[in-house]
Amino acid sequence: MDEPACPGCRDLLQRVAELEARVAELTRKLDDALRAGKRQSAPFRKGPPKPDPKTPGRKSGDAHGTHSHRPPPPPEQIAECHEADLPDACPHCRGRLVETGTADQFQTDIPRRPLVRKFRVHIGHCESCGKRAQGRHPLQTSDALGAAASQVGPDAQAAAATLHTQMGLSHGKVASVFKTLFGITLTRGASAQIDLRAAARLEPDYRLILDDVRTSEQIAADETGWRIGGHPAWLHAWVGDRATAYAIDPHRSADVLERVIGADWSGTLSHDGFASYDRFGAAVHQQCVVHVLRRTRDLLASATRGAVRFPRQVIDLFTEAIHWRNETPRGGLTTDQLERQREAFDDRLLALVSRPRAVPEYVTLAAHLWNHFEQWFAFVFDPRVEPTNWKAEQAIRPAVVNRKVWGGNRTAAGTRAQGVLMSVVETCRRQAHSVVDYVSQSLRAFGNRFLPRPTLLMGR
């Protein structure tokens, strides 16, 4: 076919060819996205493998690292000692063997037989008032007798709650683990009852966690979808200075957070830009920069010709601010210098988003950046502030995995227990406490006035 003589026609045909290629590319991406959404067997797939993946194993050279080995246990931990005698004859030539010495080998294994305890509970009455009384051993978790006298021990209860809440196992799988590994018969209902009982006894710790979040100087907040009896709900996560709190609410709004910290809370609030957080007018807001960068990169991926200029400028500005924050030593900078640097980034952002844009998506992005221009560069002024809300996203990620396994909670009581247990488990992790030990000690201390309750958070 002959080339058209008209220059305008040639430009038009070239433009049509570019648009057709663009449509084909976007159609391919849409098909890939639709297929990926239906591929539940690989929910975390990130695309094709890397063309030059790193070799497995240890790195060579200085980055090789130090070799380690399992140290031998102390003598007081050794429960069994077995003799590995020489065979009757040489395994190679059947000759006579002469013993020349011994060497020690240690093995750490899991107990396969359950530890069954029997408590002889002494019962009596008061000579003065006549009321009944009974003894309580430090390992007991309940005073129940009779039909309820056969119970699951505190360590086993703590392990069941941890397997469900932290490890994400369903109640059926928790029962299967106990039967398979430990020989303890447990039903799904018993596992659920253990969670409810543990949450009720950890309620004081949950209130302590909420109080600690309320007095935090910085809070990172995030939320994700949840289910209560099949109905939509929202799981909220708040990461404070020392504690992490969770709450499940039918609504996504920040009402539940306001009930915890109050509308006049004046710390630094890091979030993903959800408009409901704007009600905290006394707080210093830091919106997540990564959310904006991800949104802008998506716009850049579909931009052509001169339309690539605006998203590139936004990416360059935020990237420069993050690098400045991470690489600039703060020891020699005064408060005025930090404030001037933040104002410089604010001014550059305002100049960038105040220009008219022809692309509708750019107009929406520019309006969002303009409406919240004071909430982007708090991390430039205060190095303690993170430019993202990664702390909240990290805290909410285990809950997302659990939701994929067993969907949510069936009842309001289970919902309350879920928030309490997740808060205690995550705060224990942050405070370097053993979750199983802490929950076990709390269960034993409940109802026993002679046994001190463990401390989750020390005084500030």
C-alpha positions as CSV (number, residue, x, y, z in Angstrom):
1,M,0.0,0.0,0.0
2,D,1.4,3.4,-1.0
3,E,2.2,5.9,1.8
4,P,-0.3,8.8,2.0
5,A,1.0,12.0,0.5
6,C,-0.6,14.2,3.1
7,P,1.6,14.8,6.2
8,G,-1.5,15.1,8.4
9,C,-2.7,11.8,7.2
10,R,0.6,10.2,8.0
11,D,0.5,11.6,11.5
12,L,-3.0,10.4,11.9
13,L,-2.2,6.9,10.8
14,Q,0.8,6.8,13.1
15,R,-1.3,8.0,16.0
16,V,-3.9,5.3,15.2
17,A,-1.2,2.7,15.2
18,E,0.1,3.8,18.6
19,L,-3.4,3.8,20.1
20,E,-4.1,0.3,18.7
21,A,-0.9,-1.0,20.2
22,R,-1.8,0.7,23.5
23,V,-5.2,-0.9,23.5
24,A,-3.7,-4.3,22.8
25,E,-1.3,-3.9,25.7
26,L,-4.0,-2.7,28.1
27,T,-6.2,-5.6,27.0
28,R,-3.4,-8.1,27.8
29,K,-2.9,-6.6,31.2
30,L,-6.6,-6.7,32.0
31,D,-6.7,-10.3,31.0
32,D,-3.7,-11.1,33.2
33,A,-5.3,-9.3,36.1
34,L,-8.6,-11.1,35.8
35,R,-6.9,-14.5,35.6
36,A,-4.7,-13.6,38.6
37,G,-7.8,-12.7,40.6
38,K,-9.3,-16.1,40.1
39,R,-6.0,-18.0,40.9
40,Q,-6.5,-18.6,44.6
41,S,-3.7,-21.1,44.7
42,A,-1.2,-18.3,44.3
43,P,-2.6,-15.3,46.1
44,F,0.8,-13.7,46.6
45,R,2.2,-14.1,43.1
46,K,4.2,-11.1,42.1
47,G,4.7,-11.9,38.4
48,P,7.3,-13.9,36.4
49,P,10.5,-15.1,38.0
50,K,13.5,-12.8,37.9
51,P,15.8,-13.3,34.9
52,D,18.9,-13.3,37.1
53,P,17.9,-14.7,40.5
54,K,20.4,-14.9,43.3
55,T,22.1,-18.3,43.7
56,P,20.8,-20.2,46.7
57,G,22.9,-20.8,49.8
58,R,25.4,-18.7,51.6
59,K,27.0,-15.7,49.9
60,S,30.7,-15.9,49.1
61,G,33.5,-13.6,50.3
62,D,33.0,-11.2,53.3
63,A,29.3,-11.6,53.1
64,H,29.5,-15.4,53.8
65,G,28.7,-14.9,57.5
66,T,29.7,-17.0,60.5
67,H,28.9,-20.7,60.8
68,S,26.7,-21.7,63.7
69,H,25.6,-24.9,65.4
70,R,23.2,-25.9,68.0
71,P,24.9,-25.6,71.4
72,P,24.7,-28.6,73.8
73,P,22.0,-28.2,76.5
74,P,22.9,-27.6,80.1
75,P,23.0,-30.7,82.3
76,E,19.8,-29.8,84.2
77,Q,17.8,-29.9,81.0
78,I,18.8,-33.5,80.1
79,A,15.7,-35.7,80.8
80,E,17.0,-39.0,79.3
81,C,20.4,-40.6,78.8
82,H,20.8,-43.6,76.4
83,E,23.8,-45.8,75.6
84,A,24.7,-46.3,72.0
85,D,26.7,-49.5,72.4
86,L,29.2,-50.8,69.9
87,P,27.9,-53.6,67.6
88,D,29.0,-57.1,68.3
89,A,31.4,-57.2,65.4
90,C,33.0,-54.8,62.9
91,P,30.3,-53.8,60.3
92,H,33.0,-53.9,57.6
93,C,34.9,-57.2,58.1
94,R,33.1,-58.8,61.1
95,G,36.3,-58.5,63.2
96,R,36.4,-58.1,67.0
97,L,35.9,-54.5,68.2
98,V,37.8,-52.9,71.0
99,E,36.2,-49.8,72.7
100,T,38.6,-46.8,72.9
101,G,36.3,-44.0,74.3
102,T,32.9,-42.3,74.3
103,A,31.5,-39.1,72.8
104,D,28.3,-37.2,73.6
105,Q,25.5,-36.4,71.3
106,F,22.4,-34.5,72.2
107,Q,18.9,-34.6,70.8
108,T,16.0,-32.2,71.4
109,D,12.7,-33.7,70.6
110,I,9.0,-32.9,71.2
111,P,7.0,-34.8,73.9
112,R,4.6,-37.3,72.2
113,R,2.9,-38.4,75.4
114,P,0.7,-35.9,77.2
115,L,1.6,-34.8,80.8
116,V,-1.4,-35.7,82.9
117,R,-1.6,-34.1,86.3
118,K,-3.8,-35.0,89.3
119,F,-4.6,-32.4,91.9
120,R,-5.9,-33.6,95.3
121,V,-8.0,-30.6,96.2
122,H,-8.4,-30.2,99.9
123,I,-11.9,-28.9,100.9
124,G,-13.0,-27.4,104.2
125,H,-15.2,-24.8,105.8
126,C,-14.7,-21.8,108.0
127,E,-15.5,-22.3,111.7
128,S,-16.5,-18.6,112.0
129,C,-18.8,-18.0,109.0
130,G,-19.3,-21.6,107.9
131,K,-18.5,-20.8,104.2
132,R,-16.9,-23.5,102.1
133,A,-13.2,-23.2,101.0
134,Q,-10.9,-25.3,98.9
135,G,-7.2,-25.3,98.0
136,R,-5.7,-24.0,94.8
137,H,-2.4,-25.2,93.3
138,P,-0.3,-22.7,91.3
139,L,-0.7,-24.8,88.1
140,Q,-4.5,-24.9,88.3
141,T,-6.5,-22.6,86.1
142,S,-10.0,-23.3,87.6
143,D,-11.7,-24.3,90.8
144,A,-14.2,-26.4,88.9
145,L,-14.8,-30.0,90.3
146,G,-17.2,-32.8,89.5
147,A,-18.2,-33.1,85.9
148,A,-15.8,-30.3,85.0
149,A,-12.8,-31.7,86.9
150,S,-11.0,-33.0,83.8
151,Q,-9.4,-30.0,82.1
152,V,-6.7,-28.9,79.7
153,G,-3.6,-27.5,81.3
154,P,-2.4,-23.8,81.1
155,D,0.4,-24.4,78.7
156,A,-1.8,-26.4,76.4
157,Q,-4.5,-23.7,76.5
158,A,-1.9,-21.0,75.7
159,A,-0.6,-23.1,72.8
160,A,-4.1,-23.6,71.4
161,A,-4.8,-19.9,71.6
162,T,-1.4,-19.1,70.0
163,L,-1.9,-21.6,67.2
164,H,-5.2,-20.1,66.2
165,T,-4.5,-16.4,66.8
166,Q,-0.9,-16.0,65.8
167,M,-0.2,-19.0,63.5
168,G,-3.5,-18.7,61.7
169,L,-4.7,-22.3,62.2
170,S,-8.5,-23.0,62.2
171,H,-10.0,-24.5,65.3
172,G,-10.3,-27.8,63.4
173,K,-6.5,-27.8,62.6
174,V,-5.7,-26.8,66.1
175,A,-7.5,-29.9,67.3
176,S,-5.7,-32.0,64.7
177,V,-2.3,-30.7,65.8
178,F,-3.0,-31.6,69.4
179,K,-4.1,-35.1,68.5
180,T,-1.4,-35.8,66.0
181,L,1.6,-34.4,67.8
182,F,0.7,-34.6,71.5
183,G,-1.9,-37.3,71.8
184,I,-4.4,-34.8,73.4
185,T,-8.0,-35.1,72.2
186,L,-9.4,-31.7,71.5
187,T,-12.6,-30.7,69.6
188,R,-13.1,-27.6,67.5
189,G,-15.6,-26.4,70.1
190,A,-13.1,-26.9,72.9
191,S,-10.5,-24.8,70.9
192,A,-13.0,-22.0,70.5
193,Q,-13.9,-22.1,74.2
194,I,-10.2,-21.9,75.0
195,D,-9.9,-18.7,73.0
196,L,-13.0,-17.2,74.6
197,R,-11.8,-18.1,78.1
198,A,-8.2,-16.8,77.4
199,A,-9.6,-13.5,76.0
200,A,-11.8,-13.0,79.0
201,R,-8.9,-13.4,81.4
202,L,-6.6,-11.2,79.3
203,E,-9.2,-8.4,79.2
204,P,-7.2,-6.3,81.8
205,D,-4.1,-6.5,79.5
206,Y,-6.2,-5.4,76.6
207,R,-7.4,-2.3,78.5
208,L,-3.8,-1.7,79.5
209,I,-2.8,-1.9,75.8
210,L,-5.5,0.6,74.8
211,D,-4.3,3.0,77.5
212,D,-0.7,2.7,76.3
213,V,-1.8,3.5,72.7
214,R,-3.8,6.4,74.0
215,T,-0.7,7.9,75.6
216,S,1.6,7.2,72.6
217,E,3.3,10.1,70.8
218,Q,3.0,8.3,67.5
219,I,0.3,6.0,66.1
220,A,0.3,4.2,62.8
221,A,-3.2,3.1,61.8
222,D,-4.6,0.8,59.1
223,E,-7.7,-1.3,58.5
224,T,-8.7,-4.2,56.4
225,G,-11.9,-6.1,55.6
226,W,-13.2,-8.8,58.0
227,R,-16.2,-10.9,58.5
228,I,-18.6,-11.4,61.4
229,G,-20.9,-14.3,60.9
230,G,-20.6,-13.8,57.1
231,H,-21.4,-10.1,57.3
232,P,-18.9,-7.4,56.2
233,A,-16.8,-5.8,59.0
234,W,-13.4,-4.1,59.4
235,L,-10.4,-5.0,61.4
236,H,-8.5,-2.0,62.7
237,A,-4.9,-2.0,63.8
238,W,-3.1,0.8,65.8
239,V,0.6,0.6,66.4
240,G,1.7,2.8,69.3
241,D,5.0,3.5,70.8
242,R,5.2,0.2,72.8
243,A,1.9,-1.6,72.2
244,T,-0.2,-2.7,69.3
245,A,-4.0,-2.8,69.6
246,Y,-6.6,-4.4,67.3
247,A,-10.4,-3.9,67.2
248,I,-13.1,-5.3,64.9
249,D,-16.0,-3.0,64.1
250,P,-18.8,-3.2,61.6
251,H,-17.7,0.2,60.1
252,R,-14.5,1.3,58.5
253,S,-14.7,4.9,59.9
254,A,-12.3,6.1,62.6
255,D,-15.1,6.2,65.2
256,V,-13.6,3.2,66.9
257,L,-10.2,4.9,67.1
258,E,-11.8,8.1,68.4
259,R,-13.3,6.1,71.2
260,V,-9.9,4.9,72.2
261,I,-7.7,8.1,71.9
262,G,-10.3,10.9,71.8
263,A,-10.8,13.4,69.0
264,D,-8.4,15.9,70.7
265,W,-5.4,13.5,70.6
266,S,-2.4,15.6,69.6
267,G,0.4,13.1,68.6
268,T,1.6,12.1,65.2
269,L,-0.8,9.9,63.2
270,S,0.5,7.9,60.2
271,H,-2.1,6.5,57.9
272,D,-2.9,5.7,54.3
273,G,-4.9,8.8,53.5
274,F,-8.4,7.5,54.5
275,A,-10.5,10.6,54.9
276,S,-12.0,9.5,58.2
277,Y,-8.7,10.2,59.9
278,D,-9.0,13.9,59.1
279,R,-11.3,14.4,62.1
280,F,-8.2,14.3,64.4
281,G,-7.5,18.0,63.8
282,A,-5.1,18.4,66.7
283,A,-2.8,15.6,65.5
284,V,0.2,15.9,63.2
285,H,-0.7,13.8,60.1
286,Q,1.8,11.9,58.0
287,Q,0.2,10.2,55.0
288,C,1.9,7.2,53.6
289,V,4.2,8.2,50.8
290,V,4.4,4.7,49.3
291,H,0.6,4.8,48.6
292,V,1.1,7.9,46.5
293,L,4.2,6.6,44.7
294,R,2.4,3.3,43.9
295,R,-0.6,5.2,42.5
296,T,1.7,7.6,40.5
297,R,3.7,4.7,39.1
298,D,0.5,3.1,37.8
299,L,-0.4,6.3,36.0
300,L,3.1,6.5,34.6
301,A,2.9,3.0,33.3
302,S,-0.1,4.0,31.1
303,A,1.2,7.4,30.1
304,T,2.6,8.3,26.6
305,R,4.6,11.2,25.2
306,G,4.4,14.4,27.2
307,A,1.9,12.8,29.7
308,V,4.8,11.1,31.4
309,R,6.1,14.4,32.8
310,F,3.7,15.0,35.7
311,P,3.9,11.5,37.3
312,R,7.7,11.5,36.9
313,Q,7.9,14.9,38.7
314,V,5.8,13.6,41.6
315,I,7.9,10.4,41.9
316,D,11.1,12.4,41.8
317,L,9.9,14.9,44.5
318,F,8.8,12.3,47.0
319,T,11.8,10.1,46.3
320,E,14.2,13.0,46.9
321,A,12.5,13.8,50.2
322,I,12.8,10.2,51.4
323,H,16.5,10.1,50.4
324,W,17.1,13.5,52.1
325,R,15.5,12.2,55.3
326,N,17.5,8.9,55.3
327,E,20.9,10.3,54.3
328,T,21.1,13.7,55.9
329,P,22.8,13.7,59.4
330,R,20.5,15.3,61.9
331,G,23.0,16.2,64.6
332,G,24.1,19.4,63.0
333,L,20.7,20.7,61.9
334,T,18.6,23.1,63.9
335,T,14.9,23.2,64.2
336,D,14.7,26.2,61.9
337,Q,16.8,24.5,59.3
338,L,14.5,21.4,59.4
339,E,11.4,23.6,59.1
340,R,12.8,25.5,56.1
341,Q,13.7,22.2,54.4
342,R,10.1,20.9,54.9
343,E,8.7,24.2,53.7
344,A,10.9,23.9,50.6
345,F,9.4,20.5,49.8
346,D,5.9,21.8,50.5
347,D,6.4,24.8,48.1
348,R,7.7,22.5,45.4
349,L,4.7,20.2,45.7
350,L,2.2,23.1,45.7
351,A,3.8,24.6,42.6
352,L,3.6,21.1,40.9
353,V,0.0,20.4,41.7
354,S,-1.3,23.9,41.1
355,R,-0.8,23.8,37.3
356,P,-3.8,22.8,35.1
357,R,-3.8,19.2,33.9
358,A,-5.6,17.8,30.9
359,V,-5.6,14.1,32.0
360,P,-8.6,13.5,34.4
361,E,-6.6,11.0,36.5
362,Y,-3.9,13.7,36.9
363,V,-6.5,16.2,38.0
364,T,-7.7,13.8,40.7
365,L,-4.2,13.1,41.9
366,A,-3.2,16.8,42.0
367,A,-6.4,17.6,43.9
368,H,-5.6,14.9,46.5
369,L,-2.0,16.2,46.9
370,W,-3.3,19.8,47.2
371,N,-6.0,19.1,49.7
372,H,-3.5,17.3,52.1
373,F,-0.3,19.2,51.2
374,E,0.5,19.7,54.9
375,Q,0.4,15.9,55.5
376,W,3.2,14.7,53.2
377,F,6.5,15.9,54.6
378,A,6.3,15.7,58.4
379,F,9.1,13.1,58.2
380,V,11.4,15.7,56.8
381,F,11.0,17.9,60.0
382,D,11.0,15.0,62.5
383,P,13.3,12.1,61.8
384,R,11.3,9.9,64.2
385,V,8.3,10.0,61.9
386,E,8.3,7.3,59.2
387,P,7.4,8.4,55.7
388,T,5.0,5.4,55.4
389,N,2.6,3.5,57.6
390,W,4.5,0.3,57.2
391,K,4.3,-0.5,60.9
392,A,0.5,-0.7,60.7
393,E,0.7,-2.7,57.5
394,Q,3.1,-5.1,59.1
395,A,0.8,-5.5,62.1
396,I,-2.2,-6.1,59.9
397,R,-0.6,-8.6,57.6
398,P,-0.9,-11.7,59.9
399,A,-4.6,-10.9,60.2
400,V,-5.0,-10.9,56.4
401,V,-3.3,-14.3,56.2
402,N,-5.7,-15.6,58.9
403,R,-8.7,-14.2,57.0
404,K,-7.7,-16.1,53.9
405,V,-7.6,-19.3,56.0
406,W,-10.8,-19.2,58.1
407,G,-12.6,-16.0,56.9
408,G,-13.2,-14.2,60.1
409,N,-15.4,-14.7,63.2
410,R,-18.8,-16.3,63.6
411,T,-20.1,-14.5,66.7
412,A,-19.7,-11.1,68.4
413,A,-18.0,-12.9,71.3
414,G,-15.5,-14.5,69.0
415,T,-14.9,-11.1,67.4
416,R,-14.1,-9.5,70.8
417,A,-11.9,-12.4,71.7
418,Q,-10.0,-12.0,68.4
419,G,-9.2,-8.4,69.0
420,V,-8.0,-9.1,72.6
421,L,-5.9,-12.1,71.8
422,M,-4.3,-10.4,68.7
423,S,-3.4,-7.3,70.8
424,V,-1.8,-9.3,73.5
425,V,0.1,-11.6,71.1
426,E,1.5,-8.7,69.1
427,T,2.4,-6.6,72.1
428,C,4.1,-9.6,73.7
429,R,6.2,-10.0,70.5
430,R,7.2,-6.3,70.6
431,Q,8.1,-6.6,74.3
432,A,10.1,-9.8,73.7
433,H,7.8,-11.8,76.0
434,S,7.1,-15.5,75.3
435,V,3.4,-15.6,74.2
436,V,2.8,-19.1,75.5
437,D,4.5,-18.4,78.9
438,Y,2.6,-15.1,79.3
439,V,-0.8,-16.5,78.5
440,S,-0.2,-19.5,80.6
441,Q,0.8,-17.5,83.6
442,S,-2.2,-15.2,83.1
443,L,-4.6,-18.2,83.0
444,R,-3.1,-19.6,86.2
445,A,-3.1,-16.2,88.0
446,F,-6.8,-15.7,87.3
447,G,-8.9,-16.4,90.4
448,N,-5.8,-17.2,92.5
449,R,-5.1,-14.3,94.8
450,F,-1.9,-15.9,96.0
451,L,-0.3,-16.0,92.5
452,P,0.9,-12.7,91.1
453,R,-0.3,-11.7,87.6
454,P,2.5,-11.2,85.0
455,T,3.3,-7.7,83.8
456,L,2.9,-7.0,80.1
457,L,4.0,-3.3,80.0
458,M,6.2,-1.7,82.5
459,G,5.5,1.8,83.6
460,R,6.8,4.6,81.4
